[in-house]
mmCIF file of C-alpha atoms in Angstrom:
data_model
loop_
_atom_site.group_PDB
_atom_site.id
_atom_site.type_symbol
_atom_site.label_atom_id
_atom_site.label_comp_id
_atom_site.label_asym_id
_atom_site.label_seq_id
_atom_site.Cartn_x
_atom_site.Cartn_y
_atom_site.Cartn_z
ATOM 1 C CA MET A 662 -78.522 44.185 77.754
ATOM 2 C CA PRO A 663 -76.077 42.003 75.003
ATOM 3 C CA THR A 664 -78.474 39.324 72.583
ATOM 4 C CA HIS A 665 -75.206 37.607 71.949
ATOM 5 C CA ARG A 666 -72.437 35.688 73.767
ATOM 6 C CA SER A 667 -69.608 37.377 73.588
ATOM 7 C CA PRO A 668 -65.920 35.537 71.869
ATOM 8 C CA GLN A 669 -63.585 34.168 74.763
ATOM 9 C CA PRO A 670 -59.967 35.480 73.712
ATOM 10 C CA LYS A 671 -57.252 32.189 74.313
ATOM 11 C CA THR A 672 -54.114 31.431 74.768
ATOM 12 C CA ALA A 673 -51.370 29.240 72.690
ATOM 13 C CA ARG A 674 -51.397 26.244 75.374
ATOM 14 C CA ASP A 675 -55.573 26.243 74.752
ATOM 15 C CA ASP A 676 -56.096 26.390 71.254
ATOM 16 C CA VAL A 677 -51.781 25.790 69.424
ATOM 17 C CA SER A 678 -52.568 27.520 66.258
ATOM 18 C CA CYS A 679 -52.907 30.909 67.710
ATOM 19 C CA PHE A 680 -48.776 30.609 67.982
ATOM 20 C CA ALA A 681 -49.232 29.743 64.061
ATOM 21 C CA GLY A 682 -51.278 28.703 61.270
ATOM 22 C CA SER A 683 -49.373 25.354 61.010
ATOM 23 C CA PRO A 684 -50.895 22.461 62.294
ATOM 24 C CA PHE A 685 -46.567 20.850 62.404
ATOM 25 C CA LEU A 686 -46.666 22.774 66.168
ATOM 26 C CA SER A 687 -45.783 20.609 69.976
ATOM 27 C CA PHE A 688 -44.106 21.806 73.291
ATOM 28 C CA ALA A 689 -40.954 21.093 73.962
ATOM 29 C CA GLY A 690 -40.805 21.677 78.264
ATOM 30 C CA ASN A 691 -41.731 26.585 78.693
ATOM 31 C CA ASN A 692 -40.798 26.232 74.155
ATOM 32 C CA VAL A 693 -42.559 25.548 71.976
ATOM 33 C CA CYS A 694 -40.966 23.690 68.031
ATOM 34 C CA LYS A 695 -42.582 23.889 64.574
ATOM 35 C CA HIS A 696 -41.652 21.756 62.199
ATOM 36 C CA TYR A 697 -41.563 22.561 58.443
ATOM 37 C CA PRO A 698 -41.575 19.134 55.662
ATOM 38 C CA ASP A 699 -41.404 21.253 53.170
ATOM 39 C CA SER A 700 -39.533 24.391 53.661
ATOM 40 C CA ASP A 701 -35.605 25.574 54.439
ATOM 41 C CA VAL A 702 -35.981 25.097 57.536
ATOM 42 C CA ALA A 703 -32.371 27.263 57.972
ATOM 43 C CA VAL A 704 -33.495 30.540 55.410
ATOM 44 C CA GLU A 705 -36.466 30.099 58.690
ATOM 45 C CA TYR A 706 -34.452 29.761 61.333
ATOM 46 C CA ALA A 707 -32.245 33.174 60.076
ATOM 47 C CA LYS A 708 -34.822 35.087 59.053
ATOM 48 C CA ALA A 709 -36.729 34.365 62.831
ATOM 49 C CA GLN A 710 -33.841 35.791 64.484
ATOM 50 C CA ALA A 711 -33.910 38.463 61.497
ATOM 51 C CA ILE A 712 -37.912 39.497 62.464
ATOM 52 C CA ALA A 713 -37.031 39.336 65.842
ATOM 53 C CA GLY A 714 -34.984 41.433 66.225
ATOM 54 C CA ILE A 715 -36.373 44.258 64.375
ATOM 55 C CA VAL A 716 -39.379 43.358 67.061
ATOM 56 C CA SER A 717 -37.112 43.608 70.170
ATOM 57 C CA ARG A 718 -36.934 47.572 68.510
ATOM 58 C CA GLU A 719 -40.361 48.376 68.602
ATOM 59 C CA ALA A 720 -42.079 49.716 70.918
ATOM 60 C CA GLN A 721 -45.406 47.571 73.128
ATOM 61 C CA CYS A 722 -44.628 44.636 69.811
ATOM 62 C CA ASP A 723 -42.928 41.068 70.498
ATOM 63 C CA THR A 724 -42.845 38.453 68.921
ATOM 64 C CA PRO A 725 -41.337 34.312 69.687
ATOM 65 C CA ARG A 726 -38.156 34.366 69.685
ATOM 66 C CA PRO A 727 -35.743 31.318 67.743
ATOM 67 C CA LEU A 728 -33.847 29.392 70.256
ATOM 68 C CA ARG A 729 -32.972 27.025 68.541
ATOM 69 C CA LEU A 730 -31.961 25.492 65.491
ATOM 70 C CA CYS A 731 -31.757 21.669 64.556
ATOM 71 C CA GLU A 732 -31.492 21.157 60.634
ATOM 72 C CA GLU A 733 -31.401 17.628 60.760
ATOM 73 C CA ASP A 734 -34.993 17.078 61.955
ATOM 74 C CA GLY A 735 -36.227 19.927 59.720
ATOM 75 C CA ARG A 736 -37.692 22.791 63.238
ATOM 76 C CA ILE A 737 -36.658 25.215 65.781
ATOM 77 C CA GLU A 738 -37.631 26.068 69.139
ATOM 78 C CA PHE A 739 -39.236 28.593 70.076
ATOM 79 C CA SER A 740 -39.853 30.781 72.421
ATOM 80 C CA PHE A 741 -43.258 30.514 74.776
ATOM 81 C CA LEU A 742 -45.466 33.486 75.095
ATOM 82 C CA PRO A 743 -47.945 33.080 77.591
ATOM 83 C CA SER A 744 -51.064 34.461 77.596
ATOM 84 C CA GLN A 745 -52.424 35.756 74.175
ATOM 85 C CA HIS A 746 -55.400 35.511 72.374
ATOM 86 C CA SER A 747 -55.951 36.755 68.568
ATOM 87 C CA LEU A 748 -55.884 40.057 66.852
ATOM 88 C CA ALA A 749 -59.737 38.467 65.518
ATOM 89 C CA TYR A 750 -61.606 39.231 68.846
ATOM 90 C CA GLU A 751 -60.340 42.983 69.750
ATOM 91 C CA TYR A 752 -61.197 43.077 66.301
ATOM 92 C CA ALA A 753 -64.625 41.489 66.525
ATOM 93 C CA HIS A 754 -65.567 44.010 69.897
ATOM 94 C CA PHE A 755 -64.567 46.736 67.327
ATOM 95 C CA LEU A 756 -66.633 45.847 64.615
ATOM 96 C CA ARG A 757 -69.471 45.957 67.504
ATOM 97 C CA ASP A 758 -68.815 48.017 70.765
ATOM 98 C CA PRO A 759 -67.783 51.581 70.061
ATOM 99 C CA SER A 760 -66.162 52.804 73.162
ATOM 100 C CA THR A 761 -63.614 49.372 71.904
ATOM 101 C CA ASP A 762 -62.214 52.806 69.473
ATOM 102 C CA SER A 763 -59.146 53.763 70.911
ATOM 103 C CA GLN A 764 -58.006 50.267 71.982
ATOM 104 C CA PHE A 765 -58.223 48.727 68.243
ATOM 105 C CA LEU A 766 -56.353 51.207 66.265
ATOM 106 C CA THR A 767 -53.902 51.976 68.156
ATOM 107 C CA LEU A 768 -53.002 47.732 67.883
ATOM 108 C CA VAL A 769 -53.602 48.529 63.785
ATOM 109 C CA ASP A 770 -50.613 51.279 64.308
ATOM 110 C CA ARG A 771 -49.052 49.284 66.107
ATOM 111 C CA ALA A 772 -49.666 46.377 63.389
ATOM 112 C CA ALA A 773 -49.011 49.227 60.083
ATOM 113 C CA HIS A 774 -45.515 50.466 61.719
ATOM 114 C CA LEU A 775 -44.566 47.126 62.250
ATOM 115 C CA LEU A 776 -44.619 46.300 59.078
ATOM 116 C CA ALA A 777 -43.275 48.709 57.438
ATOM 117 C CA SER A 778 -40.144 48.586 59.723
ATOM 118 C CA ILE A 779 -40.370 44.284 57.593
ATOM 119 C CA HIS A 780 -40.041 45.705 54.925
ATOM 120 C CA CYS A 781 -37.625 48.164 54.469
ATOM 121 C CA GLN A 782 -35.188 46.804 57.602
ATOM 122 C CA LEU A 783 -35.738 42.462 56.498
ATOM 123 C CA ASP A 784 -33.259 41.307 54.462
ATOM 124 C CA LEU A 785 -31.980 37.461 54.197
ATOM 125 C CA PRO A 786 -29.043 36.480 51.674
ATOM 126 C CA THR A 787 -31.404 35.021 49.492
ATOM 127 C CA ARG A 788 -33.900 35.630 47.692
ATOM 128 C CA SER A 789 -37.433 34.062 45.365
ATOM 129 C CA GLN A 790 -38.969 36.530 43.284
ATOM 130 C CA PHE A 791 -42.873 36.032 43.616
ATOM 131 C CA ASP A 792 -44.478 33.931 40.920
ATOM 132 C CA ALA A 793 -47.659 34.813 40.696
ATOM 133 C CA PRO A 794 -50.235 31.535 41.115
ATOM 134 C CA VAL A 795 -52.995 30.790 38.518
ATOM 135 C CA ALA A 796 -55.465 31.248 40.748
ATOM 136 C CA PHE A 797 -54.434 34.316 42.154
ATOM 137 C CA ASP A 798 -53.519 34.852 39.397
ATOM 138 C CA ALA A 799 -57.257 34.625 37.638
ATOM 139 C CA ALA A 800 -58.615 36.579 40.040
ATOM 140 C CA ALA A 801 -56.764 38.945 40.565
ATOM 141 C CA ARG A 802 -56.949 39.129 35.522
ATOM 142 C CA PHE A 803 -60.708 38.585 36.023
ATOM 143 C CA GLY A 804 -62.204 38.920 39.560
ATOM 144 C CA ARG A 805 -64.602 41.223 41.292
ATOM 145 C CA PHE A 806 -61.471 43.279 42.210
ATOM 146 C CA ALA A 807 -59.071 42.245 39.089
ATOM 147 C CA PHE A 808 -56.755 45.334 39.195
ATOM 148 C CA PRO A 809 -53.915 46.397 36.484
ATOM 149 C CA HIS A 810 -50.875 44.040 36.508
ATOM 150 C CA ARG A 811 -48.554 47.217 35.405
ATOM 151 C CA GLN A 812 -50.254 48.897 38.938
ATOM 152 C CA PHE A 813 -49.042 45.765 40.748
ATOM 153 C CA GLU A 814 -45.647 45.575 38.730
ATOM 154 C CA LYS A 815 -44.683 49.165 39.642
ATOM 155 C CA SER A 816 -45.630 48.369 42.858
ATOM 156 C CA PRO A 817 -42.305 48.472 46.028
ATOM 157 C CA ARG A 818 -40.344 46.281 46.416
ATOM 158 C CA ALA A 819 -39.197 44.062 49.290
ATOM 159 C CA PHE A 820 -38.829 41.035 51.675
ATOM 160 C CA LEU A 821 -42.816 40.459 52.866
ATOM 161 C CA HIS A 822 -44.302 38.262 56.474
ATOM 162 C CA CYS A 823 -46.039 36.312 53.846
ATOM 163 C CA ASP A 824 -48.872 35.719 56.104
ATOM 164 C CA PHE A 825 -49.412 39.097 57.658
ATOM 165 C CA GLY A 826 -52.982 37.780 59.187
ATOM 166 C CA PHE A 827 -55.416 37.654 61.782
ATOM 167 C CA ALA A 828 -53.682 33.893 61.743
ATOM 168 C CA ASN A 829 -50.461 35.255 62.724
ATOM 169 C CA LEU A 830 -51.131 38.195 64.882
ATOM 170 C CA ALA A 831 -52.592 38.570 68.395
ATOM 171 C CA CYS A 832 -51.996 40.868 71.793
ATOM 172 C CA ALA A 833 -51.187 40.068 75.476
ATOM 173 C CA LYS A 834 -52.254 43.168 78.074
ATOM 174 C CA ASP A 835 -51.084 43.751 81.555
ATOM 175 C CA ARG A 836 -53.014 43.025 84.257
ATOM 176 C CA ARG A 837 -51.161 45.719 86.567
ATOM 177 C CA SER A 838 -50.101 47.964 84.270
ATOM 178 C CA GLU A 839 -52.961 47.102 81.116
ATOM 179 C CA ALA A 840 -50.605 47.850 78.177
ATOM 180 C CA THR A 841 -51.645 46.082 75.477
ATOM 181 C CA THR A 842 -48.551 44.137 73.899
ATOM 182 C CA LEU A 843 -48.798 43.041 69.878
ATOM 183 C CA ILE A 844 -47.446 40.027 69.308
ATOM 184 C CA ILE A 845 -46.761 38.723 65.587
ATOM 185 C CA TYR A 846 -45.987 34.943 64.374
ATOM 186 C CA ASP A 847 -44.510 32.502 61.804
ATOM 187 C CA PRO A 848 -43.416 34.698 58.603
ATOM 188 C CA SER A 849 -43.508 31.211 56.875
ATOM 189 C CA PRO A 850 -45.422 31.366 53.142
ATOM 190 C CA ASN A 851 -48.714 30.531 53.205
ATOM 191 C CA ASP A 852 -48.458 28.154 50.336
ATOM 192 C CA HIS A 853 -51.701 30.127 48.345
ATOM 193 C CA SER A 854 -49.858 34.077 47.665
ATOM 194 C CA THR A 855 -45.804 33.024 48.607
ATOM 195 C CA PHE A 856 -44.514 29.829 48.895
ATOM 196 C CA ALA A 857 -40.961 31.206 49.932
ATOM 197 C CA PRO A 858 -39.677 31.964 53.522
ATOM 198 C CA ASP A 859 -37.409 34.337 51.729
ATOM 199 C CA GLN A 860 -40.379 35.943 49.089
ATOM 200 C CA TYR A 861 -39.307 39.411 47.734
ATOM 201 C CA GLY A 862 -42.143 41.082 46.479
ATOM 202 C CA SER A 863 -45.296 43.423 46.127
ATOM 203 C CA ILE A 864 -45.159 44.652 49.861
ATOM 204 C CA TYR A 865 -49.692 45.044 48.820
ATOM 205 C CA LEU A 866 -49.088 40.749 48.872
ATOM 206 C CA ASP A 867 -48.567 41.363 52.935
ATOM 207 C CA ILE A 868 -51.281 44.492 52.929
ATOM 208 C CA GLY A 869 -53.944 42.395 50.743
ATOM 209 C CA CYS A 870 -54.070 39.250 53.148
ATOM 210 C CA PHE A 871 -53.955 42.138 56.164
ATOM 211 C CA PHE A 872 -57.464 43.321 54.238
ATOM 212 C CA ALA A 873 -58.220 40.307 53.309
ATOM 213 C CA SER A 874 -59.006 39.337 57.351
ATOM 214 C CA LEU A 875 -60.255 42.657 58.232
ATOM 215 C CA ASN A 876 -63.087 41.364 55.191
ATOM 216 C CA GLY A 877 -63.967 38.768 57.550
ATOM 217 C CA ARG A 878 -61.177 36.016 58.115
ATOM 218 C CA PHE A 879 -62.099 34.958 61.181
ATOM 219 C CA PRO A 880 -64.499 32.398 63.058
ATOM 220 C CA LEU A 881 -68.589 32.818 61.622
ATOM 221 C CA ARG A 882 -68.978 32.943 64.929
ATOM 222 C CA HIS A 883 -66.818 35.988 66.119
ATOM 223 C CA GLN A 884 -68.863 38.364 63.376
ATOM 224 C CA ILE A 885 -72.472 37.991 65.717
ATOM 225 C CA ALA A 886 -73.196 41.946 65.037
ATOM 226 C CA ALA A 887 -70.532 43.612 63.348
ATOM 227 C CA LYS A 888 -71.755 46.272 62.241
ATOM 228 C CA TRP A 889 -69.284 46.220 59.357
ATOM 229 C CA THR A 890 -69.613 49.854 58.281
ATOM 230 C CA ARG A 891 -66.574 49.686 60.452
ATOM 231 C CA VAL A 892 -64.163 47.958 57.956
ATOM 232 C CA GLU A 893 -62.979 50.852 55.681
ATOM 233 C CA ASP A 894 -61.934 53.041 58.959
ATOM 234 C CA ALA A 895 -59.537 50.360 60.009
ATOM 235 C CA LYS A 896 -58.186 50.041 56.513
ATOM 236 C CA ARG A 897 -57.631 53.952 56.242
ATOM 237 C CA ARG A 898 -56.329 53.895 59.890
ATOM 238 C CA PHE A 899 -53.989 50.869 58.541
ATOM 239 C CA ALA A 900 -53.413 52.649 55.320
ATOM 240 C CA ASP A 901 -51.973 55.719 57.073
ATOM 241 C CA ALA A 902 -49.834 54.167 59.549
ATOM 242 C CA TYR A 903 -47.705 52.711 57.300
ATOM 243 C CA ALA A 904 -47.564 55.557 54.910
ATOM 244 C CA ALA A 905 -46.520 57.439 57.583
ATOM 245 C CA SER A 906 -43.708 54.552 58.684
ATOM 246 C CA SER A 907 -42.443 53.441 55.544
ATOM 247 C CA GLY A 908 -42.991 57.092 53.049
ATOM 248 C CA HIS A 909 -44.951 54.342 50.472
ATOM 249 C CA ASN A 910 -48.658 55.960 49.975
ATOM 250 C CA VAL A 911 -51.032 53.107 50.450
ATOM 251 C CA ASP A 912 -53.598 52.330 47.543
ATOM 252 C CA LEU A 913 -56.149 51.579 48.631
ATOM 253 C CA GLU A 914 -58.045 49.531 45.216
ATOM 254 C CA LEU A 915 -54.785 47.700 44.924
ATOM 255 C CA ALA A 916 -54.789 46.461 48.550
ATOM 256 C CA GLU A 917 -58.424 45.462 48.085
ATOM 257 C CA SER A 918 -57.294 43.995 45.230
ATOM 258 C CA VAL A 919 -55.076 42.200 46.647
ATOM 259 C CA GLY A 920 -56.690 41.159 49.312
ATOM 260 C CA TYR A 921 -59.386 39.883 46.891
ATOM 261 C CA ALA A 922 -57.615 37.372 44.834
ATOM 262 C CA THR A 923 -55.304 36.289 48.039
ATOM 263 C CA ALA A 924 -58.059 35.182 49.489
ATOM 264 C CA PHE A 925 -59.431 33.726 46.068
ATOM 265 C CA ALA A 926 -55.425 31.431 46.230
ATOM 266 C CA SER A 927 -56.209 30.257 49.741
ATOM 267 C CA PHE A 928 -59.532 29.594 48.841
ATOM 268 C CA THR A 929 -58.713 27.862 45.470
ATOM 269 C CA LYS A 930 -55.976 25.690 47.654
ATOM 270 C CA TRP A 931 -57.869 24.973 50.789
ATOM 271 C CA ARG A 932 -61.548 24.300 49.556
ATOM 272 C CA GLY A 933 -60.860 23.142 45.888
ATOM 273 C CA ASN A 934 -63.259 25.597 43.049
ATOM 274 C CA GLY A 935 -66.106 24.430 43.048
ATOM 275 C CA TRP A 936 -69.581 25.777 45.737
ATOM 276 C CA ARG A 937 -66.929 25.320 48.508
ATOM 277 C CA ARG A 938 -64.515 28.309 46.937
ATOM 278 C CA ARG A 939 -67.656 29.891 46.213
ATOM 279 C CA ILE A 940 -69.570 29.712 49.862
ATOM 280 C CA GLY A 941 -66.230 31.301 51.169
ATOM 281 C CA MET A 942 -66.235 33.840 48.790
ATOM 282 C CA THR A 943 -69.852 35.717 48.817
ATOM 283 C CA LEU A 944 -69.322 35.626 53.640
ATOM 284 C CA LEU A 945 -66.078 37.894 52.207
ATOM 285 C CA TYR A 946 -67.559 39.630 50.244
ATOM 286 C CA ASN A 947 -71.036 40.672 49.653
ATOM 287 C CA ARG A 948 -73.770 43.091 49.920
ATOM 288 C CA PHE A 949 -74.271 43.047 53.572
ATOM 289 C CA LYS A 950 -70.898 44.404 53.831
ATOM 290 C CA GLN A 951 -71.292 46.649 51.559
ATOM 291 C CA ASN A 952 -67.530 45.652 49.650
ATOM 292 C CA THR A 953 -68.191 44.526 46.520
ATOM 293 C CA ASN A 954 -68.814 48.248 44.694
ATOM 294 C CA TRP A 955 -66.986 50.209 46.082
ATOM 295 C CA MET A 956 -64.634 50.141 42.121
ATOM 296 C CA ASN A 957 -66.473 49.850 38.987
ATOM 297 C CA LEU A 958 -64.855 47.726 36.542
ATOM 298 C CA PRO A 959 -64.970 47.467 31.649
ATOM 299 C CA GLY A 960 -68.632 43.953 31.974
ATOM 300 C CA LYS A 961 -65.789 42.220 30.428
ATOM 301 C CA TYR A 962 -64.179 41.180 34.060
ATOM 302 C CA HIS A 963 -66.337 38.813 34.792
ATOM 303 C CA ASP A 964 -66.864 37.391 38.729
ATOM 304 C CA ALA A 965 -63.637 34.995 39.621
ATOM 305 C CA ALA A 966 -65.411 33.268 42.252
#
C-alpha cells in the first residue's frame, strides 16, 4: 500500500498556470487571452505563429494556436486545450515508479525532438542577442557548477523558446486511444535568463532550463519518495534525443552548469539575495539528490548560492 498520496493532475481551467507561468491570463469564451504588459506583443504573436507551425508538423505534439492579436491593449487570444496536466506530474511518477519508465522517457524524447525542431526551424524578422544578467553571470563564473565562458560562447546559437521547463510543458491523454500528446506553451522570456521574445543565443539556455526542472523545479509535494538517482537517466535520454534530432552533441556538464546559473538567476529575481534564495538552491542541489559533486572545480571557485 502506498505510504504517500499521489499528486493529482490539474486541467488548465483548474489551474491556469499550466497554460503559462504568468498571472496575465483571462478566458474569452472558449479561448484564452494572454496580456503582455512588458513585451513587444507583435513579436510575441509572430513567434507564437511560427512555433505553432513547427509544432503542427510534429507527431503527437500540440500548442495553443494564436487566433487574434490585439496590439492596442497588448494581448493575444489563443485556442484553449482542455484536459491536460503538467509534464512534472509524469516526471514525479517516473521518479517513484519504475513501471512508468517507457511512458515518461517517450515524452522526454518528444520534448527533445521538439526543442531541436524549434532551434533549427524558428526564424524571426528581428533578434535580440543574449546578454547575461548579473546573477546568471555570477553563478556561471563563480558558482558551484561554474563553466568556462569560452565554451558557452562557442556553443551553437538559435532563436530560443526562452522558458523551456515544466511550467510550459504539459501532456494530454486520449481516453480512447491512450495516446499521449505533448503540449508546449508560452515561448516568452522568463525575465531572469531571457528578456526578449526574439532572444537569440546559446541552445544551452533552453536545455539548461529543462535540466533545472529535472533537478526539482516543481512542487515539493510531488517529490515525496522520489528516487533522485533516476534524474541522470532522464538527462542523458534528453541529450541523446536532442543530438539525434539536431546534429549537435549535448555537453552534459555545460547543460548542468547553465541549468544551475538559470536557477540561481530565477531565485535571485523572485526570492532576492538572501536566505530565501539559498533555501531554494539547496532544495535543488544537495547531497541527498547526489548532484553536488559531479564536477571537480579549482579551489578558487566558491558557491554563489
